[in-house]
mmCIF file of C-alpha atoms in Angstrom:
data_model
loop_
_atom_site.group_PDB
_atom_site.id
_atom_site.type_symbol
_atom_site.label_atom_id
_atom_site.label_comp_id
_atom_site.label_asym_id
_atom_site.label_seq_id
_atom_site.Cartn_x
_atom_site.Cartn_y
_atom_site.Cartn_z
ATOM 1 C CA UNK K 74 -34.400 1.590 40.478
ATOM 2 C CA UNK K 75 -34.997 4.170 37.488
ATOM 3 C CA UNK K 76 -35.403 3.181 33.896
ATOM 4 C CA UNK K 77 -34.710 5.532 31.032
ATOM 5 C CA UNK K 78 -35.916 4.464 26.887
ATOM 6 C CA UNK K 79 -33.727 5.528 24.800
ATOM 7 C CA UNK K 80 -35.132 5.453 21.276
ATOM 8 C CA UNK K 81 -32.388 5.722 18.465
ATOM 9 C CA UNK K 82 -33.430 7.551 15.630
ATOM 10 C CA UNK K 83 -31.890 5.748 12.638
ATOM 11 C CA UNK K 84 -32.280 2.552 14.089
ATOM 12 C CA UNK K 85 -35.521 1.333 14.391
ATOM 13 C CA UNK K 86 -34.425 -2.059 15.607
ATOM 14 C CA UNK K 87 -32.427 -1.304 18.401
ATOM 15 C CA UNK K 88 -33.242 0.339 21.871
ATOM 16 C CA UNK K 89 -31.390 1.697 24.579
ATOM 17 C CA UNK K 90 -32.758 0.655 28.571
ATOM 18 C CA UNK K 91 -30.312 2.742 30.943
ATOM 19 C CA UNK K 92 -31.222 1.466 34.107
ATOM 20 C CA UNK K 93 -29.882 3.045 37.350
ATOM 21 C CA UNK K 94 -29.956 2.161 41.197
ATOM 22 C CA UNK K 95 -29.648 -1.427 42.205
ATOM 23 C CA UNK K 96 -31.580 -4.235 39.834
ATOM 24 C CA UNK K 97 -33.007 -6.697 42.873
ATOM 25 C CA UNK K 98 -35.325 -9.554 42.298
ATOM 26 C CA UNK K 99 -38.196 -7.089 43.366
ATOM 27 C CA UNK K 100 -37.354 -5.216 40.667
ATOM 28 C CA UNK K 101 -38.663 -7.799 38.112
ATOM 29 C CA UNK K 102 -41.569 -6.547 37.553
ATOM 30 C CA UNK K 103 -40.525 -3.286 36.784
ATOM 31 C CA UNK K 104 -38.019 -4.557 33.932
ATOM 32 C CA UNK K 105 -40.767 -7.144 32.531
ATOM 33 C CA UNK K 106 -43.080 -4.169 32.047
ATOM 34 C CA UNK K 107 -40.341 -1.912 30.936
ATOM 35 C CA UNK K 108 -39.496 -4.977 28.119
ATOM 36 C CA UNK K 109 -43.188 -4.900 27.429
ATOM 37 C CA UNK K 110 -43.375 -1.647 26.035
ATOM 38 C CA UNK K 111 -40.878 -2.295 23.307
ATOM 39 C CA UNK K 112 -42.662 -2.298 19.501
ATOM 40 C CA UNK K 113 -42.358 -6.564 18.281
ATOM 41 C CA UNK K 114 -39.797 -4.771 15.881
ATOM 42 C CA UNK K 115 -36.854 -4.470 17.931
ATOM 43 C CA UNK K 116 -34.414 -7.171 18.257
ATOM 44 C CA UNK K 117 -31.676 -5.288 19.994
ATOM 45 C CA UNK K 118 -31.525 -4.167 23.518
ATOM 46 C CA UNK K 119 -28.681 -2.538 25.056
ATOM 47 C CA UNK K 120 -29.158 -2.402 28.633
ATOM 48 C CA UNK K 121 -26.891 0.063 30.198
ATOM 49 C CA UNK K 122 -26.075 -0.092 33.549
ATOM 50 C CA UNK K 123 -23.319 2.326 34.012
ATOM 51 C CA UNK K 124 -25.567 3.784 36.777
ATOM 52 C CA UNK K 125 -26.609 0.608 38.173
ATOM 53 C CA UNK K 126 -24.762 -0.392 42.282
ATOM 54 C CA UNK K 127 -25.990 -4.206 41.775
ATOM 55 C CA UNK K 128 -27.609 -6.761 39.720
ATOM 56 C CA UNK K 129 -29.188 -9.806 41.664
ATOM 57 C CA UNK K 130 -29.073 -13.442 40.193
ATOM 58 C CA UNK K 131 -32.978 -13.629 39.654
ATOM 59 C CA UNK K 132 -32.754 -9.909 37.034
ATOM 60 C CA UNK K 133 -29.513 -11.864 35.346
ATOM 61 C CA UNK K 134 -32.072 -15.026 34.477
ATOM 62 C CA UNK K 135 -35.132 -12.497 33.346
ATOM 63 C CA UNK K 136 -32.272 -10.658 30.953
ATOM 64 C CA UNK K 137 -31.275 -13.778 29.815
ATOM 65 C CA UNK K 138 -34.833 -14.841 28.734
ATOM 66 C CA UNK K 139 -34.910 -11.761 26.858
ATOM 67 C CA UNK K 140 -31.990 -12.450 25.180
ATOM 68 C CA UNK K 141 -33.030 -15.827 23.652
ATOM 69 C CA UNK K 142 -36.369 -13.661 22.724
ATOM 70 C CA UNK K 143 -33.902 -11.361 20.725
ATOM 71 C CA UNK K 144 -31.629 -13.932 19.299
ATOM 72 C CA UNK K 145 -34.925 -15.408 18.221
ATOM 73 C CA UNK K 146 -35.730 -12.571 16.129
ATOM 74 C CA UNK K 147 -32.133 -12.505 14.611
ATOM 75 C CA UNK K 148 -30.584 -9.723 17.140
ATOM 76 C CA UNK K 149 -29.229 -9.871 20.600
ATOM 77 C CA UNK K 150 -29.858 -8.344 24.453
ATOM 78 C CA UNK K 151 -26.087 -6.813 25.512
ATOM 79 C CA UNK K 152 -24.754 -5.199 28.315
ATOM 80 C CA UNK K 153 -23.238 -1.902 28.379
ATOM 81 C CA UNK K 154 -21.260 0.480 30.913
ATOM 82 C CA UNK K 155 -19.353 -1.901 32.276
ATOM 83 C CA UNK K 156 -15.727 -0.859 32.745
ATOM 84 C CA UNK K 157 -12.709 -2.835 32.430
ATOM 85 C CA UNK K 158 -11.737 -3.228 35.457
ATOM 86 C CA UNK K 159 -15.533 -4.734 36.597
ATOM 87 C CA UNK K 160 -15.630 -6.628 33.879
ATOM 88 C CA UNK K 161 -12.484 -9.108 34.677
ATOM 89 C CA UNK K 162 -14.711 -9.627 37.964
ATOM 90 C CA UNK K 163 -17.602 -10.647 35.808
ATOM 91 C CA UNK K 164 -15.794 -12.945 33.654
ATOM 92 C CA UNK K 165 -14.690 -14.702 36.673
ATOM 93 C CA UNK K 166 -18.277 -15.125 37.282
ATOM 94 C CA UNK K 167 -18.896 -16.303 33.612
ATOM 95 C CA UNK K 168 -21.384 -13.391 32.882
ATOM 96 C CA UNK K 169 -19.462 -12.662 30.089
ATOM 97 C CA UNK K 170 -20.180 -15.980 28.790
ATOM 98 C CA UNK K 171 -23.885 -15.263 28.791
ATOM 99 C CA UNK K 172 -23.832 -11.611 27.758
ATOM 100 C CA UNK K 173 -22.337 -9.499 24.963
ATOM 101 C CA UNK K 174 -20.238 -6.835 27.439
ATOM 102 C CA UNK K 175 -19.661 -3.380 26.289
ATOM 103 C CA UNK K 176 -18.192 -0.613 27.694
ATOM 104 C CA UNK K 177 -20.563 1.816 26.704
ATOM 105 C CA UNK K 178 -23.926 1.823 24.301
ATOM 106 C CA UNK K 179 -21.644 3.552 21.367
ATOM 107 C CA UNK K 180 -19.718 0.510 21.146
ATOM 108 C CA UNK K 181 -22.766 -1.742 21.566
ATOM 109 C CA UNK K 182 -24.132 0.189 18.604
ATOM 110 C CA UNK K 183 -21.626 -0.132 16.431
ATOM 111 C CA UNK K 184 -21.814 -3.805 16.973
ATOM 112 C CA UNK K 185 -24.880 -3.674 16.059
ATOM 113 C CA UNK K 186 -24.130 -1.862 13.049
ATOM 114 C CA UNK K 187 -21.495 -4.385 12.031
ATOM 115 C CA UNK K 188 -23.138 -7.879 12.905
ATOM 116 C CA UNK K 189 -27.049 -7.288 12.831
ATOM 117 C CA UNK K 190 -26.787 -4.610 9.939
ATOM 118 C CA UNK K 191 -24.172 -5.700 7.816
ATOM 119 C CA UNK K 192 -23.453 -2.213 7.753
ATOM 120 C CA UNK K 193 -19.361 -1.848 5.823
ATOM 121 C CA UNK K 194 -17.157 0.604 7.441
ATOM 122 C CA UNK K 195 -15.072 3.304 5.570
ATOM 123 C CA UNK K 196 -12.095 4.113 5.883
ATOM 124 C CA UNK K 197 -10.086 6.606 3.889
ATOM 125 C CA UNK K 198 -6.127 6.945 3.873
ATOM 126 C CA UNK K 199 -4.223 10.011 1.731
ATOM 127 C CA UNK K 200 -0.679 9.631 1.733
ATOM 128 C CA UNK K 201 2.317 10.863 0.005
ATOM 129 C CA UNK K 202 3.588 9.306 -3.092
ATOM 130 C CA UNK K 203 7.155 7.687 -1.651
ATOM 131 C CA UNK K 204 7.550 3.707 -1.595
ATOM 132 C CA UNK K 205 8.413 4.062 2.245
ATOM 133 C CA UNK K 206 4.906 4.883 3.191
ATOM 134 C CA UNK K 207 3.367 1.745 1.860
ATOM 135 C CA UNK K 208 4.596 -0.635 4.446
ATOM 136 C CA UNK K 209 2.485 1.503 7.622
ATOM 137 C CA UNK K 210 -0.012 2.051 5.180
ATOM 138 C CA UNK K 211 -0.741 -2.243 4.258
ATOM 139 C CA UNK K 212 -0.363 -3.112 7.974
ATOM 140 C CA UNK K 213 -2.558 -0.641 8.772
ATOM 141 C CA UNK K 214 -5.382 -1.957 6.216
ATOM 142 C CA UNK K 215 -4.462 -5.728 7.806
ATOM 143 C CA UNK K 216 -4.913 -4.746 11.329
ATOM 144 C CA UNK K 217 -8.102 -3.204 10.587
ATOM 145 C CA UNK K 218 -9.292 -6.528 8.914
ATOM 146 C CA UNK K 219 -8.213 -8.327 11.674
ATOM 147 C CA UNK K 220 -9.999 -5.506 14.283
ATOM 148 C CA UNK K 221 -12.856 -6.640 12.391
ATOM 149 C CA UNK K 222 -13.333 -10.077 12.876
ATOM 150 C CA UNK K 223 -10.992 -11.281 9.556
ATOM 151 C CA UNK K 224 -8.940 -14.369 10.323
ATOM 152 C CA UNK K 225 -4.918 -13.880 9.530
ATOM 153 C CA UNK K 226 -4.900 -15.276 6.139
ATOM 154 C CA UNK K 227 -7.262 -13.163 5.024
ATOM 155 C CA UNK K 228 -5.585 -10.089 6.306
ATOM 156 C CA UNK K 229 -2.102 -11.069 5.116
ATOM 157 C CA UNK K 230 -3.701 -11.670 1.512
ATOM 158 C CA UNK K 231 -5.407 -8.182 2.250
ATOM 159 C CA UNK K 232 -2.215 -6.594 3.414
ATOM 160 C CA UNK K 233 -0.578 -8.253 0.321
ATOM 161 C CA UNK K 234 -3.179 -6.716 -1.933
ATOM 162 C CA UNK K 235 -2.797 -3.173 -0.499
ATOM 163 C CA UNK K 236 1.392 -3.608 -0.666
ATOM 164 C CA UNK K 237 1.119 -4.489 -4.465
ATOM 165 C CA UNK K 238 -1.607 -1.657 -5.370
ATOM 166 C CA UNK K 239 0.172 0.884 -3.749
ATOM 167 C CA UNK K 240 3.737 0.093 -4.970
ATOM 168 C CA UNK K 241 2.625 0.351 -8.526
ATOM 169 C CA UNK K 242 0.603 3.369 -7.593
ATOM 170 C CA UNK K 243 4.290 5.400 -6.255
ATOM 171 C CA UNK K 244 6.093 3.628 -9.556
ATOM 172 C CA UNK K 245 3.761 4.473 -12.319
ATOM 173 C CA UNK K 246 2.796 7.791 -11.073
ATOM 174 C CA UNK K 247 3.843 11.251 -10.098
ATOM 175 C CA UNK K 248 5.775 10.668 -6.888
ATOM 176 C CA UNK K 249 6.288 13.034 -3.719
ATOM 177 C CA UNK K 250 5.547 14.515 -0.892
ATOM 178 C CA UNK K 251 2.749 17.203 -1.859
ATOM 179 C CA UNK K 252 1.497 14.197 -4.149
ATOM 180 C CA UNK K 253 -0.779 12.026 -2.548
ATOM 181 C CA UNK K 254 -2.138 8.689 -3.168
ATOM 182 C CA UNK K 255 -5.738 8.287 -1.619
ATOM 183 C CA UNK K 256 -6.676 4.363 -0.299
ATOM 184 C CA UNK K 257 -10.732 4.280 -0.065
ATOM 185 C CA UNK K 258 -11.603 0.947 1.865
ATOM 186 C CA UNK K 259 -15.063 -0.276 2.579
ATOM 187 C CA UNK K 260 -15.059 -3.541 5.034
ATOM 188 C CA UNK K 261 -18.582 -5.207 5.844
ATOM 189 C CA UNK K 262 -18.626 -9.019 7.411
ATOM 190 C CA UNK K 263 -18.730 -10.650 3.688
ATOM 191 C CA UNK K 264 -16.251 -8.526 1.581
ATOM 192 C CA UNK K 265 -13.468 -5.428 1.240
ATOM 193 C CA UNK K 266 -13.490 -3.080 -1.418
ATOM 194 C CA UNK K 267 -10.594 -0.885 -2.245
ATOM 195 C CA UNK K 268 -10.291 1.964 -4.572
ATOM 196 C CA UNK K 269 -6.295 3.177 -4.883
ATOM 197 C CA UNK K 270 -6.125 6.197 -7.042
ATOM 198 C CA UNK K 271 -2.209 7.986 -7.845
ATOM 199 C CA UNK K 272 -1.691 10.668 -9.655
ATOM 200 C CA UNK K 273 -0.696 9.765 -13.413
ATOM 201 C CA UNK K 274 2.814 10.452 -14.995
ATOM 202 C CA UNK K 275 2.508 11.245 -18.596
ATOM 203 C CA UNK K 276 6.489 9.957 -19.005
ATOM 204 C CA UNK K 277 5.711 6.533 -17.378
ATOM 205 C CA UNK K 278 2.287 6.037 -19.435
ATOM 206 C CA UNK K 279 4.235 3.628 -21.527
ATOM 207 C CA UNK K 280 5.501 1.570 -18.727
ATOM 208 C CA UNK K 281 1.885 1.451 -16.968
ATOM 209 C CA UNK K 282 0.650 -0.309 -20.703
ATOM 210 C CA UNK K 283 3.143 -2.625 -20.339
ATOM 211 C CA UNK K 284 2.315 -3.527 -16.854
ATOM 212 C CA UNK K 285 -1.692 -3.590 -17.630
ATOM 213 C CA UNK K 286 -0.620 -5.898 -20.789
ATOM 214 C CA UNK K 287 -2.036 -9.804 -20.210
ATOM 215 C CA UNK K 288 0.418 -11.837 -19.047
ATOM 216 C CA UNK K 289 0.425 -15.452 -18.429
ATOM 217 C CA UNK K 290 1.465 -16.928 -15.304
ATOM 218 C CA UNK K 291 3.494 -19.541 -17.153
ATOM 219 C CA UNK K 292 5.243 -16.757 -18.639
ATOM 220 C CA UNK K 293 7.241 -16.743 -15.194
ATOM 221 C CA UNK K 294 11.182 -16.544 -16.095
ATOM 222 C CA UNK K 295 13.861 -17.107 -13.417
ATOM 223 C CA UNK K 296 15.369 -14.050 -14.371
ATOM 224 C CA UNK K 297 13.053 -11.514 -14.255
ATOM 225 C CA UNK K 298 12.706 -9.650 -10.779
ATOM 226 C CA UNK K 299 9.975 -7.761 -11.193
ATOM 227 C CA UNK K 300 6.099 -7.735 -12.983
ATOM 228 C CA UNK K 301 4.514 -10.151 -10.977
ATOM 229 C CA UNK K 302 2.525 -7.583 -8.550
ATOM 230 C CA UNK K 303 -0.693 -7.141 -11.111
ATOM 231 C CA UNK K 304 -0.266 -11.254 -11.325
ATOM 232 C CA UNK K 305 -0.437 -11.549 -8.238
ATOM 233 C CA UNK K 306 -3.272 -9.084 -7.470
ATOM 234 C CA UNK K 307 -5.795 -10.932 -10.029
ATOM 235 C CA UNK K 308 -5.048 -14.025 -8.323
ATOM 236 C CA UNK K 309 -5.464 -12.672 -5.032
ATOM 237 C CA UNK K 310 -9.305 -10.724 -5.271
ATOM 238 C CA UNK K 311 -12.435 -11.650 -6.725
ATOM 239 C CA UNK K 312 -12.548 -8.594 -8.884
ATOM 240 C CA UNK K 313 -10.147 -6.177 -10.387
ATOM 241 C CA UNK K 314 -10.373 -3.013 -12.566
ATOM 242 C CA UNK K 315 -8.397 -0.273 -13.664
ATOM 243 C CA UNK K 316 -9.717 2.793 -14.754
ATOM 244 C CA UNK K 317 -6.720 5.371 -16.328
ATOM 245 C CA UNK K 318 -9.651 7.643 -18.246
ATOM 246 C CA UNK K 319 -8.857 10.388 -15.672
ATOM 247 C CA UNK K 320 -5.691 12.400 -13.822
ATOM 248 C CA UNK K 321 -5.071 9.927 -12.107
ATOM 249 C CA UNK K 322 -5.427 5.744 -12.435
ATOM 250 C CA UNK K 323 -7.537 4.196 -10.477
ATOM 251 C CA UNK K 324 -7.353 0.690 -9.258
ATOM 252 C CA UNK K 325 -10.644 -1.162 -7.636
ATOM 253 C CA UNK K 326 -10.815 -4.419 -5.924
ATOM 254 C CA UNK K 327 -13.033 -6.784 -4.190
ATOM 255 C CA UNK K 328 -12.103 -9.804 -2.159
ATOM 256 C CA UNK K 329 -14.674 -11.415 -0.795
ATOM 257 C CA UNK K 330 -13.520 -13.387 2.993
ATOM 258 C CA UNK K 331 -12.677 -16.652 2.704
ATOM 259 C CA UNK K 332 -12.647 -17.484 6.161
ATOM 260 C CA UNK I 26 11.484 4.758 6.519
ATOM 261 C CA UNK I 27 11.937 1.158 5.270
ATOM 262 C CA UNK I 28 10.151 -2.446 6.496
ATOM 263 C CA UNK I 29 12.339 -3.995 9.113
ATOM 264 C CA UNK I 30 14.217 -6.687 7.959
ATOM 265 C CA UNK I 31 17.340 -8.553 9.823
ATOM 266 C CA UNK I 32 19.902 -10.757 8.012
ATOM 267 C CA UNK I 33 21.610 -12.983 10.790
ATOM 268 C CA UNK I 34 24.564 -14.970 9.506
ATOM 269 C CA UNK I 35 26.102 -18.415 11.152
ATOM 270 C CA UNK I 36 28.757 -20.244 9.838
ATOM 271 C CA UNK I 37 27.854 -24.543 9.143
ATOM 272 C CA UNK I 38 30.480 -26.626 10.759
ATOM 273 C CA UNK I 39 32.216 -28.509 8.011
ATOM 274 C CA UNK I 40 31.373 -26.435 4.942
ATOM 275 C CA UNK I 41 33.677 -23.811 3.850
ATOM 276 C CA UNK I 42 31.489 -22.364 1.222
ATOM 277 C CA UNK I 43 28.094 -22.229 3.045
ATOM 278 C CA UNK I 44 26.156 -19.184 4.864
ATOM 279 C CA UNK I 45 22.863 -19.553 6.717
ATOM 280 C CA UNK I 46 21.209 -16.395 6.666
ATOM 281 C CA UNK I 47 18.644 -15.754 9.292
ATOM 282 C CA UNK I 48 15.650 -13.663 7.611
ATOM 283 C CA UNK I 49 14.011 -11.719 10.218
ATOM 284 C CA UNK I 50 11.117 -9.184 9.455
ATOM 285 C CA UNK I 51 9.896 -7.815 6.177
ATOM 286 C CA UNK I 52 11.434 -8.180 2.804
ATOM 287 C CA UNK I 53 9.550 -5.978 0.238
ATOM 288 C CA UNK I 54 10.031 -2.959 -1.934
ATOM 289 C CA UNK I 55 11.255 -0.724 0.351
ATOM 290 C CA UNK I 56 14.980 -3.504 1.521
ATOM 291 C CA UNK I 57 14.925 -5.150 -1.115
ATOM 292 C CA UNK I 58 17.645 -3.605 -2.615
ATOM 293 C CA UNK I 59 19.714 -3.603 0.890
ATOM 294 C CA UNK I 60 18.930 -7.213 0.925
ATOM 295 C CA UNK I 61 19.697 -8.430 -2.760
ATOM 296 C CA UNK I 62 23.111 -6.577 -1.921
ATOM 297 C CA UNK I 63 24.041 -8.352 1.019
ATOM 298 C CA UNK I 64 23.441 -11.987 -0.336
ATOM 299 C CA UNK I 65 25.305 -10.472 -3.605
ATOM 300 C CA UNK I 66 27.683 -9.802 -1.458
ATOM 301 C CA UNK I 67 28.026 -13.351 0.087
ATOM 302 C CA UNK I 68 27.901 -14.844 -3.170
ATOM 303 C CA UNK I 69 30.708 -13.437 -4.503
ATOM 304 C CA UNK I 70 32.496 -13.535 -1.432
ATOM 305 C CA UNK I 71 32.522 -17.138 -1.998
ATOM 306 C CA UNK I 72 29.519 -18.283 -0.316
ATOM 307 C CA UNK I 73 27.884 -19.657 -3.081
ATOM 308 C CA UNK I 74 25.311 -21.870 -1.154
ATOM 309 C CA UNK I 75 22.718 -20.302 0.889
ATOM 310 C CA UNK I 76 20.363 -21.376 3.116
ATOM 311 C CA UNK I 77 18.112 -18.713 3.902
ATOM 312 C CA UNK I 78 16.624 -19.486 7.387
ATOM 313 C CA UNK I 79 12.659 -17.825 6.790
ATOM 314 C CA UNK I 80 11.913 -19.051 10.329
ATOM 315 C CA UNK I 81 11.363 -15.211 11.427
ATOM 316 C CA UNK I 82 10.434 -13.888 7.746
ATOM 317 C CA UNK I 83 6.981 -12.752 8.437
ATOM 318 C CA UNK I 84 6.168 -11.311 4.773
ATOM 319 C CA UNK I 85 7.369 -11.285 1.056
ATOM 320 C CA UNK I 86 5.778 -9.299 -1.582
ATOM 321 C CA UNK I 87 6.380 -9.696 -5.827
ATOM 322 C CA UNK I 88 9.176 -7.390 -5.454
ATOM 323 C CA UNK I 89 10.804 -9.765 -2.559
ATOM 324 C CA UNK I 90 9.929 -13.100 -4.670
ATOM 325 C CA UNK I 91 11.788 -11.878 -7.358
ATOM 326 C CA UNK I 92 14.909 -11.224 -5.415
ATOM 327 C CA UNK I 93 14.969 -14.555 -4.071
ATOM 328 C CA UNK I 94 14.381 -15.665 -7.501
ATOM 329 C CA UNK I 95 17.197 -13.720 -8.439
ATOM 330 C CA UNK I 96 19.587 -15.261 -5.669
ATOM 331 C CA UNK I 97 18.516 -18.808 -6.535
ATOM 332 C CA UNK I 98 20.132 -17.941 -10.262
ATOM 333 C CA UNK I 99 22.851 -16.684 -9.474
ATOM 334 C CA UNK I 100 23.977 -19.295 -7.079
ATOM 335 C CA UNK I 101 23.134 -21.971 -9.538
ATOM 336 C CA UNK I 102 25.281 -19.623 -11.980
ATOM 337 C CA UNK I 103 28.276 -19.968 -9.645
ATOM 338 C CA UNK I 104 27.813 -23.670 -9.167
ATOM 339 C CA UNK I 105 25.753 -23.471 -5.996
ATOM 340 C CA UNK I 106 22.235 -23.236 -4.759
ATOM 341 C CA UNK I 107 19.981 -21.256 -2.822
ATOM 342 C CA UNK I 108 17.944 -22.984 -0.631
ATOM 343 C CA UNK I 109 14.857 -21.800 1.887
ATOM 344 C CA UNK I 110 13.758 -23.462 4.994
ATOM 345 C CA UNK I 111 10.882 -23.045 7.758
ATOM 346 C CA UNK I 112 9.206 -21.093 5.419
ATOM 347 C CA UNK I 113 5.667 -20.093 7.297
ATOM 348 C CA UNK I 114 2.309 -20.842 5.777
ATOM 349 C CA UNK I 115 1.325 -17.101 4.633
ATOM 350 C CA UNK I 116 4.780 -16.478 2.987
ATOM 351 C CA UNK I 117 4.695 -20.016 1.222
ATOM 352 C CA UNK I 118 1.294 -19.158 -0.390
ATOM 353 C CA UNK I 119 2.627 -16.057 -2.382
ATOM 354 C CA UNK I 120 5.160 -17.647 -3.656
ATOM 355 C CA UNK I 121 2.671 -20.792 -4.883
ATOM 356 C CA UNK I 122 0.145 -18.395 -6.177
ATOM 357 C CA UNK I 123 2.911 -16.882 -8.031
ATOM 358 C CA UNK I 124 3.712 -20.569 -9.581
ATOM 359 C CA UNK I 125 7.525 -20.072 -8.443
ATOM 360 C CA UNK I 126 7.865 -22.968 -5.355
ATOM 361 C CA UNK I 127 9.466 -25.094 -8.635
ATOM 362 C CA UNK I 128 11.500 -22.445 -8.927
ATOM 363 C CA UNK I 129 12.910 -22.473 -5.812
ATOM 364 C CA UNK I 130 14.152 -24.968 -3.199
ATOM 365 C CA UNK I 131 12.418 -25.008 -0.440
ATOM 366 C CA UNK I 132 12.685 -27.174 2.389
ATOM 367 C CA UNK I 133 10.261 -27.973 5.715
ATOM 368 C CA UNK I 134 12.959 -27.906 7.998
ATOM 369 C CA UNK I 135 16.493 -26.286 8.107
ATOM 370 C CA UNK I 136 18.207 -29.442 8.703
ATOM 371 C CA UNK I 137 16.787 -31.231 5.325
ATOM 372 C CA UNK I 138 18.600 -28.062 3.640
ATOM 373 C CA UNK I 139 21.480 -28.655 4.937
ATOM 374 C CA UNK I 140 21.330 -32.270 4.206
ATOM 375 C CA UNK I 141 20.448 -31.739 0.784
ATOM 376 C CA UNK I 142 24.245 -29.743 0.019
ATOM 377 C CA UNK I 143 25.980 -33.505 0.392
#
């Protein structure tokens, strides 16, 4: 059995062990003094055994005393380089009830990333100006949500957000195809941001003042079919702003996860 | 390239001037107007009470409220009603964060709809 360090150079808490050849229980002490050179700072270990033939029982206890010395310090001990197909094996055998399983030390990094660093994700989306693009364009800000660990309300409030935003983006601005609308979405385990800028139409200004105008909900008639995205949006996030000061308006959100 | 969204139409046994409508899919910006036309459509036809099955209606934006608003007017305008049953959880909080479920009558299950025409 071999044992490569891999140290990762923006993360100071988190260390790669790619292991190779077959982990036996005479192999213990090998891994306990590999584990021993780690610096007390580290509290994520990714042991990759893509290049491992076998793991025995005993090295499966030893990494899961590790683990609980990881959790301890507010990370985690995973597994990585497993591939699908090995892995339904190892679920039979309830490993991956034990272990985080990854299938390769990219993904177990950007778990880390996510869940240990709280670190948001961006995403950005540019797309043309026509109503019929904003359906694909909420349910892909929803799945996204839900890709990231948000339960389905709050990604069908989210993709409700994103609808409403965007449709008033194609009515009160300059619409088609050469003029975009650009989504900016920033997703951490606590909150989403969005920033939805169009491009502005000097001819509809007057119609966007009327829409920004405060309106109270109780104002609701039975006959009037539209107005009620903004309403809805402000009842919807935790914060809303809307900046028209430049070419464009600008709309930013935050909704912080309820669930 | 608009949201997907099914009407599905069945007849009630014993009332001539009734339409269930199946709802299946999407109903935003981008149907709404196919939509609004179709029920018109019923409406005038005759049908002036509808009970809009939202069994299979997965989502409703402002634009889609305010069409169903819309249909709930003009049926009461022609002496009848729109009514909405099996609405799902997601879809019913829109339309109570927009303060319109008085608006509207909406109904747990299809049969209480139905019930609710004698």
């Amino acid at each position: 059995m071999e044992v490569n360090i891999i140290q990762i150079p923006d993360k100071p808490h988190a260390i790669i062990f790619q292991f190779s050849g077959e982990m036996d229980s005479d192999k213990i002490g090998m891994i306990n003094d590999t584990f021993s050179q780690i610096n007390s700072n580290i509290n994520y270990v990714i042991v990759n055994v893509k290049s491992v033939q076998m793991i025995s029982s005993s090295v499966i206890g030893e990494l899961m005393g590790y683990r609980k010395q990881m959790i301890e310090k507010g990370g985690d001990l995973v597994i990585a380089g497993i591939d699908f197909s090995i892995r339904t094996k190892l679920n039979l055998i309830g490993l991956t009830k034990i272990f985080r399983i990854f299938s390769d030390p990219r993904s177990a990094l950007n778990a880390y990333r996510w869940e240990i660093e709280r670190h948001a994700e961006k995403i950005h989306v540019s797309f043309p100006s026509h109503l019929k693009i904003v359906p694909p364009v909420r349910q892909l800000i929803s799945r996204i949500a839900k890709q990231k660990g948000y339960g389905n309300r709050d990604s069908f409030r989210l993709e409700t957000i994103v609808d409403e935003i965007c449709n008033n983006a194609v009515e009160h601005g300059m619409s088609g195809s050469e003029l975009s609308i650009k989504l900016n979405m920033e997703i951490d385990p606590e909150k989403v941001e969005l920033d939805v800028t169009n491009t502005s139409d000097p001819e509809k200004m007057a119609s966007l003042k009327a829409l920004l105008k405060p309106k109270n909900n109780n104002d609701i008639k039975l006959d009037e079919r539209r107005g009620r995205g903004l309403a809805l949006i402000k009842m919807l996030t935790d914060e809303l702003s809307v900046d028209c000061s430049g070419t464009g308006t600008s709309v930013h959100i935050k909704k912080v996860r309820e669930e | 390239m608009e949201s997907q969204i099914e009407l599905i139409y069945e007849d009630i046994k014993g009332k001539h001037n009734v339409k269930l409508v199946q709802f299946v899919g999407d109903l935003d910006a981008t149907n709404v107007e196919t939509v609004s036309e179709k029920i018109c459509n019923l409406l005038n036809e005759g049908y002036v009470n509808i009970i809009a099955d939202f069994k299979k209606l997965r989502y409703v934006n402002s634009t889609g409220l305010g069409t169903l608003l819309h249909f709930s007017k003009t049926a009461k305008e022609k002496n009848g009603s729109f009514k909405i049953a099996n609405i799902n959880e997601n879809v019913y909080e829109i339309i109570e964060i927009i303060g319109a479920t008085s608006l509207l009558e909406i109904y747990d299950e299809l049969e209480e709809a139905i019930k609710a025409l004698d």
